[in-house]
PDB file of C-alpha atoms in Angstrom:
ATOM      1  CA  MET A1024       9.081  72.551  81.780  1.00  0.00           C
ATOM      2  CA  ASP A1025       6.112  74.917  81.739  1.00  0.00           C
ATOM      3  CA  GLN A1026       7.559  78.442  81.922  1.00  0.00           C
ATOM      4  CA  LEU A1027       4.916  79.471  84.447  1.00  0.00           C
ATOM      5  CA  PHE A1028       6.328  77.085  87.026  1.00  0.00           C
ATOM      6  CA  GLU A1029       9.971  77.471  86.073  1.00  0.00           C
ATOM      7  CA  ILE A1030      12.240  77.493  89.097  1.00  0.00           C
ATOM      8  CA  ILE A1031      15.756  78.824  88.648  1.00  0.00           C
ATOM      9  CA  PHE A1032      17.835  76.068  90.215  1.00  0.00           C
ATOM     10  CA  ASN A1033      20.285  76.759  92.996  1.00  0.00           C
ATOM     11  CA  GLY A1034      21.699  74.870  95.955  1.00  0.00           C
ATOM     12  CA  LEU A1035      18.563  75.256  98.062  1.00  0.00           C
ATOM     13  CA  ASP A1036      16.638  72.877  95.797  1.00  0.00           C
ATOM     14  CA  THR A1037      18.846  70.019  96.984  1.00  0.00           C
ATOM     15  CA  HIS A1038      19.340  71.255 100.534  1.00  0.00           C
ATOM     16  CA  PRO A1039      18.647  68.433 103.038  1.00  0.00           C
ATOM     17  CA  THR A1040      15.986  70.503 104.842  1.00  0.00           C
ATOM     18  CA  LYS A1041      13.783  70.713 101.727  1.00  0.00           C
ATOM     19  CA  VAL A1042      10.606  68.720 102.315  1.00  0.00           C
ATOM     20  CA  GLU A1043       9.451  66.291  99.660  1.00  0.00           C
ATOM     21  CA  CYS A1044       5.923  67.252  98.564  1.00  0.00           C
ATOM     22  CA  ASP A1045       3.580  65.349  96.259  1.00  0.00           C
ATOM     23  CA  ASN A1046       2.149  68.678  95.136  1.00  0.00           C
ATOM     24  CA  PRO A1047       4.701  70.393  92.831  1.00  0.00           C
ATOM     25  CA  LYS A1048       3.167  73.771  93.687  1.00  0.00           C
ATOM     26  CA  MET A1049       4.441  73.553  97.273  1.00  0.00           C
ATOM     27  CA  HIS A1050       8.088  74.338  97.983  1.00  0.00           C
ATOM     28  CA  ARG A1051       8.973  73.897 101.623  1.00  0.00           C
ATOM     29  CA  TRP A1052      12.083  73.880 103.812  1.00  0.00           C
ATOM     30  CA  LYS A1053      11.807  72.771 107.426  1.00  0.00           C
ATOM     31  CA  ALA A1054      14.453  72.552 110.141  1.00  0.00           C
ATOM     32  CA  TRP A1055      15.225  69.225 111.717  1.00  0.00           C
ATOM     33  CA  LYS A1056      13.729  68.777 115.185  1.00  0.00           C
ATOM     34  CA  PRO A1057      15.815  70.905 117.571  1.00  0.00           C
ATOM     35  CA  GLN A1058      17.818  68.798 119.996  1.00  0.00           C
ATOM     36  CA  THR A1059      18.917  71.712 122.173  1.00  0.00           C
ATOM     37  CA  PRO A1060      17.193  74.939 123.320  1.00  0.00           C
ATOM     38  CA  PHE A1061      19.547  76.900 121.037  1.00  0.00           C
ATOM     39  CA  ALA A1062      19.190  74.956 117.790  1.00  0.00           C
ATOM     40  CA  PRO A1063      17.597  76.905 114.893  1.00  0.00           C
ATOM     41  CA  ASP A1064      13.975  76.227 114.045  1.00  0.00           C
ATOM     42  CA  PHE A1065      12.283  77.293 110.802  1.00  0.00           C
ATOM     43  CA  ASP A1066       9.466  76.339 108.472  1.00  0.00           C
ATOM     44  CA  ILE A1067       9.436  78.057 105.056  1.00  0.00           C
ATOM     45  CA  PRO A1068       6.459  77.117 102.847  1.00  0.00           C
ATOM     46  CA  ILE A1069       6.124  78.854  99.461  1.00  0.00           C
ATOM     47  CA  TYR A1070       3.145  77.971  97.262  1.00  0.00           C
ATOM     48  CA  ILE A1071       3.220  78.786  93.541  1.00  0.00           C
ATOM     49  CA  ASP A1072       0.165  78.527  91.308  1.00  0.00           C
ATOM     50  CA  SER A1073      -1.383  80.271  88.315  1.00  0.00           C
ATOM     51  CA  ILE A1074      -4.562  82.331  87.962  1.00  0.00           C
ATOM     52  CA  ASP A1075      -6.354  84.211  85.190  1.00  0.00           C
ATOM     53  CA  VAL A1076      -5.167  87.837  85.146  1.00  0.00           C
ATOM     54  CA  SER A1077      -7.044  88.902  82.004  1.00  0.00           C
ATOM     55  CA  GLY A1078      -7.960  92.585  82.080  1.00  0.00           C
ATOM     56  CA  LEU A1079      -6.116  93.426  85.302  1.00  0.00           C
ATOM     57  CA  LEU A1080      -3.207  95.207  83.638  1.00  0.00           C
ATOM     58  CA  GLU A1081      -5.607  97.325  81.575  1.00  0.00           C
ATOM     59  CA  LEU A1082      -7.566  98.190  84.735  1.00  0.00           C
ATOM     60  CA  ILE A1083      -4.421  99.277  86.598  1.00  0.00           C
ATOM     61  CA  GLN A1084      -3.241 101.416  83.707  1.00  0.00           C
ATOM     62  CA  ARG A1085      -6.663 102.953  83.080  1.00  0.00           C
ATOM     63  CA  GLU A1086      -7.232 103.868  86.741  1.00  0.00           C
ATOM     64  CA  LYS A1087      -3.542 104.809  87.248  1.00  0.00           C
ATOM     65  CA  ILE A1088      -3.544 102.681  90.389  1.00  0.00           C
ATOM     66  CA  ALA A1089       0.194 101.995  90.345  1.00  0.00           C
ATOM     67  CA  GLU A1090       0.866 105.744  90.501  1.00  0.00           C
ATOM     68  CA  ARG A1091      -0.485 105.865  94.054  1.00  0.00           C
ATOM     69  CA  PHE A1092       1.916 105.249  96.954  1.00  0.00           C
ATOM     70  CA  TRP A1093       1.488 101.634  97.990  1.00  0.00           C
ATOM     71  CA  THR A1094       0.860 102.266 101.708  1.00  0.00           C
ATOM     72  CA  THR A1095      -2.016 104.702 101.142  1.00  0.00           C
ATOM     73  CA  TYR A1096      -4.746 102.533  99.628  1.00  0.00           C
ATOM     74  CA  ASN A1097      -6.249  99.086  99.177  1.00  0.00           C
ATOM     75  CA  ILE A1098      -6.838  98.008  95.572  1.00  0.00           C
ATOM     76  CA  PHE A1099      -9.902  96.041  96.715  1.00  0.00           C
ATOM     77  CA  HIS A1100     -11.722  99.273  97.529  1.00  0.00           C
ATOM     78  CA  TYR A1101     -12.052  99.798  93.777  1.00  0.00           C
ATOM     79  CA  ASP A1102     -15.485  98.561  92.717  1.00  0.00           C
ATOM     80  CA  ASP A1103     -14.694  96.365  89.731  1.00  0.00           C
ATOM     81  CA  LEU A1104     -15.712  92.788  88.895  1.00  0.00           C
ATOM     82  CA  LEU A1105     -12.139  91.932  87.903  1.00  0.00           C
ATOM     83  CA  LEU A1106     -10.992  92.609  91.470  1.00  0.00           C
ATOM     84  CA  LYS A1107     -13.784  90.485  92.918  1.00  0.00           C
ATOM     85  CA  VAL A1108     -12.648  87.610  90.689  1.00  0.00           C
ATOM     86  CA  LEU A1109      -9.037  88.244  91.714  1.00  0.00           C
ATOM     87  CA  ALA A1110      -9.993  88.077  95.411  1.00  0.00           C
ATOM     88  CA  ASP A1111     -11.812  84.782  94.821  1.00  0.00           C
ATOM     89  CA  ASN A1112      -8.756  83.343  93.063  1.00  0.00           C
ATOM     90  CA  ILE A1113      -6.445  84.462  95.869  1.00  0.00           C
ATOM     91  CA  TYR A1114      -8.765  82.887  98.423  1.00  0.00           C
ATOM     92  CA  LYS A1115      -8.813  79.599  96.473  1.00  0.00           C
ATOM     93  CA  THR A1116      -5.007  79.602  96.434  1.00  0.00           C
ATOM     94  CA  TYR A1117      -5.049  80.315 100.162  1.00  0.00           C
ATOM     95  CA  ILE A1118      -7.297  77.298 100.813  1.00  0.00           C
ATOM     96  CA  ASP A1119      -4.999  75.031  98.774  1.00  0.00           C
ATOM     97  CA  TYR A1120      -1.939  76.411 100.576  1.00  0.00           C
ATOM     98  CA  MET A1121      -3.429  75.863 104.040  1.00  0.00           C
ATOM     99  CA  LYS A1122      -4.704  72.376 103.269  1.00  0.00           C
ATOM    100  CA  GLU A1123      -1.309  71.375 101.883  1.00  0.00           C
ATOM    101  CA  LEU A1124       0.176  72.381 105.243  1.00  0.00           C
ATOM    102  CA  ASP A1125      -2.602  70.609 107.220  1.00  0.00           C
ATOM    103  CA  TYR A1126      -3.867  73.913 108.608  1.00  0.00           C
ATOM    104  CA  ASP A1127      -7.517  74.914 108.772  1.00  0.00           C
ATOM    105  CA  PRO A1128      -8.257  77.777 106.346  1.00  0.00           C
ATOM    106  CA  LEU A1129      -9.990  80.772 107.861  1.00  0.00           C
ATOM    107  CA  PRO A1130     -13.482  81.553 106.537  1.00  0.00           C
ATOM    108  CA  LYS A1131     -13.862  84.658 104.400  1.00  0.00           C
ATOM    109  CA  ASP A1132     -15.391  86.691 107.211  1.00  0.00           C
ATOM    110  CA  LYS A1133     -12.341  86.019 109.415  1.00  0.00           C
ATOM    111  CA  LEU A1134      -9.678  86.818 106.826  1.00  0.00           C
ATOM    112  CA  TRP A1135      -8.680  90.315 105.682  1.00  0.00           C
ATOM    113  CA  ILE A1136      -6.610  91.468 102.713  1.00  0.00           C
ATOM    114  CA  ARG A1137      -4.919  94.615 101.459  1.00  0.00           C
ATOM    115  CA  GLY A1138      -3.497  94.850  97.952  1.00  0.00           C
ATOM    116  CA  TRP A1139      -1.539  97.326  95.846  1.00  0.00           C
ATOM    117  CA  ALA A1140      -0.066  97.607  92.357  1.00  0.00           C
ATOM    118  CA  ASN A1141       3.632  97.796  91.488  1.00  0.00           C
ATOM    119  CA  ALA A1142       5.126  99.309  88.350  1.00  0.00           C
ATOM    120  CA  PHE A1143       8.870  99.073  87.748  1.00  0.00           C
ATOM    121  CA  ALA A1144      10.419 101.005  84.902  1.00  0.00           C
ATOM    122  CA  PRO A1145      13.420  99.710  82.943  1.00  0.00           C
ATOM    123  CA  GLU A1146      16.591  99.412  85.027  1.00  0.00           C
ATOM    124  CA  THR A1147      14.660  99.499  88.325  1.00  0.00           C
ATOM    125  CA  TYR A1148      14.098  96.698  90.824  1.00  0.00           C
ATOM    126  CA  LEU A1149      12.304  95.836  94.065  1.00  0.00           C
ATOM    127  CA  LYS A1150      14.836  95.965  96.870  1.00  0.00           C
ATOM    128  CA  HIS A1151      15.272  93.324  99.552  1.00  0.00           C
ATOM    129  CA  HIS A1152      12.411  93.510 102.074  1.00  0.00           C
ATOM    130  CA  ALA A1153       9.803  91.622 104.092  1.00  0.00           C
ATOM    131  CA  HIS A1154       6.159  92.549 104.610  1.00  0.00           C
ATOM    132  CA  ALA A1155       5.856  92.029 108.370  1.00  0.00           C
ATOM    133  CA  PHE A1156       7.910  90.852 111.335  1.00  0.00           C
ATOM    134  CA  HIS A1157       5.426  91.553 114.152  1.00  0.00           C
ATOM    135  CA  GLU A1158       3.649  89.004 116.327  1.00  0.00           C
ATOM    136  CA  ASN A1159       0.439  89.197 114.251  1.00  0.00           C
ATOM    137  CA  SER A1160       2.177  88.528 110.919  1.00  0.00           C
ATOM    138  CA  TYR A1161       0.239  86.149 108.682  1.00  0.00           C
ATOM    139  CA  LEU A1162       0.561  85.650 104.919  1.00  0.00           C
ATOM    140  CA  SER A1163       1.557  87.643 101.854  1.00  0.00           C
ATOM    141  CA  SER A1164       1.189  87.040  98.155  1.00  0.00           C
ATOM    142  CA  ASN A1165       2.316  88.324  94.763  1.00  0.00           C
ATOM    143  CA  VAL A1166       0.530  88.141  91.416  1.00  0.00           C
ATOM    144  CA  PHE A1167       2.561  88.919  88.313  1.00  0.00           C
ATOM    145  CA  LEU A1168       1.034  90.699  85.338  1.00  0.00           C
ATOM    146  CA  SER A1169       4.307  90.665  83.391  1.00  0.00           C
ATOM    147  CA  GLY A1170       7.554  88.766  83.803  1.00  0.00           C
ATOM    148  CA  LEU A1171      10.137  90.527  81.609  1.00  0.00           C
ATOM    149  CA  ASN A1172      12.904  88.060  82.448  1.00  0.00           C
ATOM    150  CA  THR A1173      12.852  88.911  86.150  1.00  0.00           C
ATOM    151  CA  SER A1174      12.740  86.608  89.154  1.00  0.00           C
ATOM    152  CA  THR A1175      11.554  86.857  92.721  1.00  0.00           C
ATOM    153  CA  ASP A1176      14.472  85.964  94.956  1.00  0.00           C
ATOM    154  CA  TYR A1177      13.730  84.691  98.488  1.00  0.00           C
ATOM    155  CA  LEU A1178      16.278  84.809 101.316  1.00  0.00           C
ATOM    156  CA  PHE A1179      15.645  82.034 103.852  1.00  0.00           C
ATOM    157  CA  PRO A1180      16.451  82.483 107.548  1.00  0.00           C
ATOM    158  CA  PHE A1181      19.568  80.673 108.785  1.00  0.00           C
ATOM    159  CA  ILE A1182      20.439  78.869 105.528  1.00  0.00           C
ATOM    160  CA  GLY A1183      20.050  81.697 103.010  1.00  0.00           C
ATOM    161  CA  TRP A1184      23.287  83.437 103.906  1.00  0.00           C
ATOM    162  CA  TYR A1185      25.204  80.260 103.073  1.00  0.00           C
ATOM    163  CA  PHE A1186      23.282  79.054 100.013  1.00  0.00           C
ATOM    164  CA  GLY A1187      22.060  82.345  98.515  1.00  0.00           C
ATOM    165  CA  TYR A1188      18.599  83.304  97.323  1.00  0.00           C
ATOM    166  CA  TRP A1189      16.012  80.808  96.118  1.00  0.00           C
ATOM    167  CA  LYS A1190      14.968  82.211  92.746  1.00  0.00           C
ATOM    168  CA  ASP A1191      11.561  81.834  91.115  1.00  0.00           C
ATOM    169  CA  ALA A1192      11.106  83.053  87.525  1.00  0.00           C
ATOM    170  CA  ASN A1193       8.276  85.592  87.174  1.00  0.00           C
ATOM    171  CA  ALA A1194       5.587  85.129  84.513  1.00  0.00           C
ATOM    172  CA  PRO A1195       2.131  86.624  83.805  1.00  0.00           C
ATOM    173  CA  GLY A1196      -0.532  84.866  85.846  1.00  0.00           C
ATOM    174  CA  LYS A1197       1.839  83.402  88.408  1.00  0.00           C
ATOM    175  CA  ILE A1198       0.756  83.745  92.038  1.00  0.00           C
ATOM    176  CA  SER A1199       3.003  83.021  95.002  1.00  0.00           C
ATOM    177  CA  MET A1200       1.983  82.782  98.672  1.00  0.00           C
ATOM    178  CA  PHE A1201       4.357  82.786 101.647  1.00  0.00           C
ATOM    179  CA  PRO A1202       4.689  83.871 105.302  1.00  0.00           C
ATOM    180  CA  SER A1203       4.798  87.654 105.560  1.00  0.00           C
ATOM    181  CA  TRP A1204       8.150  87.561 107.367  1.00  0.00           C
ATOM    182  CA  LEU A1205       9.950  85.894 104.446  1.00  0.00           C
ATOM    183  CA  GLU A1206      12.513  88.304 102.985  1.00  0.00           C
ATOM    184  CA  HIS A1207      12.600  88.659  99.208  1.00  0.00           C
ATOM    185  CA  MET A1208      13.435  90.947  96.298  1.00  0.00           C
ATOM    186  CA  VAL A1209      12.869  91.225  92.531  1.00  0.00           C
ATOM    187  CA  ASN A1210      15.905  91.686  90.340  1.00  0.00           C
ATOM    188  CA  VAL A1211      16.514  94.409  87.764  1.00  0.00           C
ATOM    189  CA  ASN A1212      14.106  94.895  84.868  1.00  0.00           C
ATOM    190  CA  THR A1213      16.571  94.796  81.982  1.00  0.00           C
ATOM    191  CA  THR A1214      13.970  95.344  79.260  1.00  0.00           C
ATOM    192  CA  LYS A1215      12.620  98.602  77.850  1.00  0.00           C
ATOM    193  CA  GLU A1216       9.120  97.857  79.151  1.00  0.00           C
ATOM    194  CA  VAL A1217       7.459  98.562  82.517  1.00  0.00           C
ATOM    195  CA  ARG A1218       7.029  95.499  84.747  1.00  0.00           C
ATOM    196  CA  PHE A1219       3.668  95.258  86.552  1.00  0.00           C
ATOM    197  CA  SER A1220       2.713  93.132  89.528  1.00  0.00           C
ATOM    198  CA  LEU A1221       0.307  93.089  92.467  1.00  0.00           C
ATOM    199  CA  GLY A1222       1.204  92.612  96.122  1.00  0.00           C
ATOM    200  CA  PHE A1223      -1.042  91.519  98.980  1.00  0.00           C
ATOM    201  CA  ASP A1224      -0.958  91.125 102.741  1.00  0.00           C
ATOM    202  CA  MET A1225      -3.478  89.005 104.626  1.00  0.00           C
ATOM    203  CA  PHE A1226      -4.455  89.368 108.253  1.00  0.00           C
ATOM    204  CA  THR A1227      -6.508  87.477 110.790  1.00  0.00           C
ATOM    205  CA  GLU A1228      -9.323  88.701 113.016  1.00  0.00           C
ATOM    206  CA  GLU A1229      -6.846  88.625 115.903  1.00  0.00           C
ATOM    207  CA  SER A1230      -4.807  91.372 114.224  1.00  0.00           C
ATOM    208  CA  PHE A1231      -7.792  93.696 114.221  1.00  0.00           C
ATOM    209  CA  SER A1232      -8.736  92.782 117.786  1.00  0.00           C
ATOM    210  CA  TYR A1233      -5.229  93.704 118.866  1.00  0.00           C
ATOM    211  CA  ILE A1234      -5.446  97.099 117.157  1.00  0.00           C
ATOM    212  CA  ARG A1235      -8.868  97.810 118.629  1.00  0.00           C
ATOM    213  CA  GLU A1236      -7.442  97.130 122.083  1.00  0.00           C
ATOM    214  CA  ASN A1237      -4.146  98.963 121.465  1.00  0.00           C
ATOM    215  CA  ARG A1238      -5.082 101.690 118.974  1.00  0.00           C
ATOM    216  CA  ASN A1239      -2.264 104.092 118.125  1.00  0.00           C
ATOM    217  CA  GLU A1240      -3.212 106.579 115.412  1.00  0.00           C
ATOM    218  CA  ASN A1241       0.463 107.488 114.970  1.00  0.00           C
ATOM    219  CA  SER A1242       1.389 103.924 114.087  1.00  0.00           C
ATOM    220  CA  GLU A1243       1.972 103.583 110.339  1.00  0.00           C
ATOM    221  CA  THR A1244       1.745  99.793 110.641  1.00  0.00           C
ATOM    222  CA  GLN A1245      -1.696  99.994 112.250  1.00  0.00           C
ATOM    223  CA  ASN A1246      -2.965 102.588 109.790  1.00  0.00           C
ATOM    224  CA  ILE A1247      -1.864 100.506 106.800  1.00  0.00           C
ATOM    225  CA  LEU A1248      -3.386  97.335 108.213  1.00  0.00           C
ATOM    226  CA  LEU A1249      -6.723  99.080 108.810  1.00  0.00           C
ATOM    227  CA  LEU A1250      -7.018  99.702 105.065  1.00  0.00           C
ATOM    228  CA  SER A1251      -7.664  95.971 104.700  1.00  0.00           C
ATOM    229  CA  LYS A1252     -11.004  94.516 103.680  1.00  0.00           C
ATOM    230  CA  GLN A1253     -12.688  91.256 104.617  1.00  0.00           C
ATOM    231  CA  PHE A1254     -12.760  88.703 101.804  1.00  0.00           C
ATOM    232  CA  SER A1255     -16.476  88.292 102.467  1.00  0.00           C
ATOM    233  CA  ALA A1256     -17.020  92.023 101.734  1.00  0.00           C
ATOM    234  CA  ILE A1257     -15.235  92.082  98.381  1.00  0.00           C
TER     235      ILE A1257
END
């Protein structure tokens, strides 16, 4: 199997709620139709593809982007052709993801993105977290610039506590896209090298309309979201 698309098998790959997809890039788990008002309902679509990341690691190291605190900036405010190409590749993955789910992709002028760089030294890891739980949550994505024998481990609502994390092996050039509420982590970097990756959150026009109508300058969530940039402006 191609290492880029290597999935570390666990019980969730044979769980009865996993949806059969013709496209091997889509991994999806969907609850059976609820038969009572109290039955659990979930839809967990994770899309995994590959993109060209040539030059991005050198850019991050040269500009020392990963040294900045991740909530204080948007990587797409850096004026560099490599980031314009990256944004185009993310948008193409987004279109494929939406079409696979039979959703209409938003045009570039209606879709916003904020990105940041991650650097994890040896023996460090990315703790369990999710990017957004609020009512305007949309999509998030990761792009890996190095793998270093790590995996991204996703914890699914309802079934994750019984079947454990779904683990996806990290590799340079791999991009994953998923709902922002999906909890995940990256395990320990056991090498002597620094592991680099990029993280992204995407937002709809409705998110910005909500903030304009309910602006709170003391809200960290709002201030972070307002660092985003329209795809059409990148």
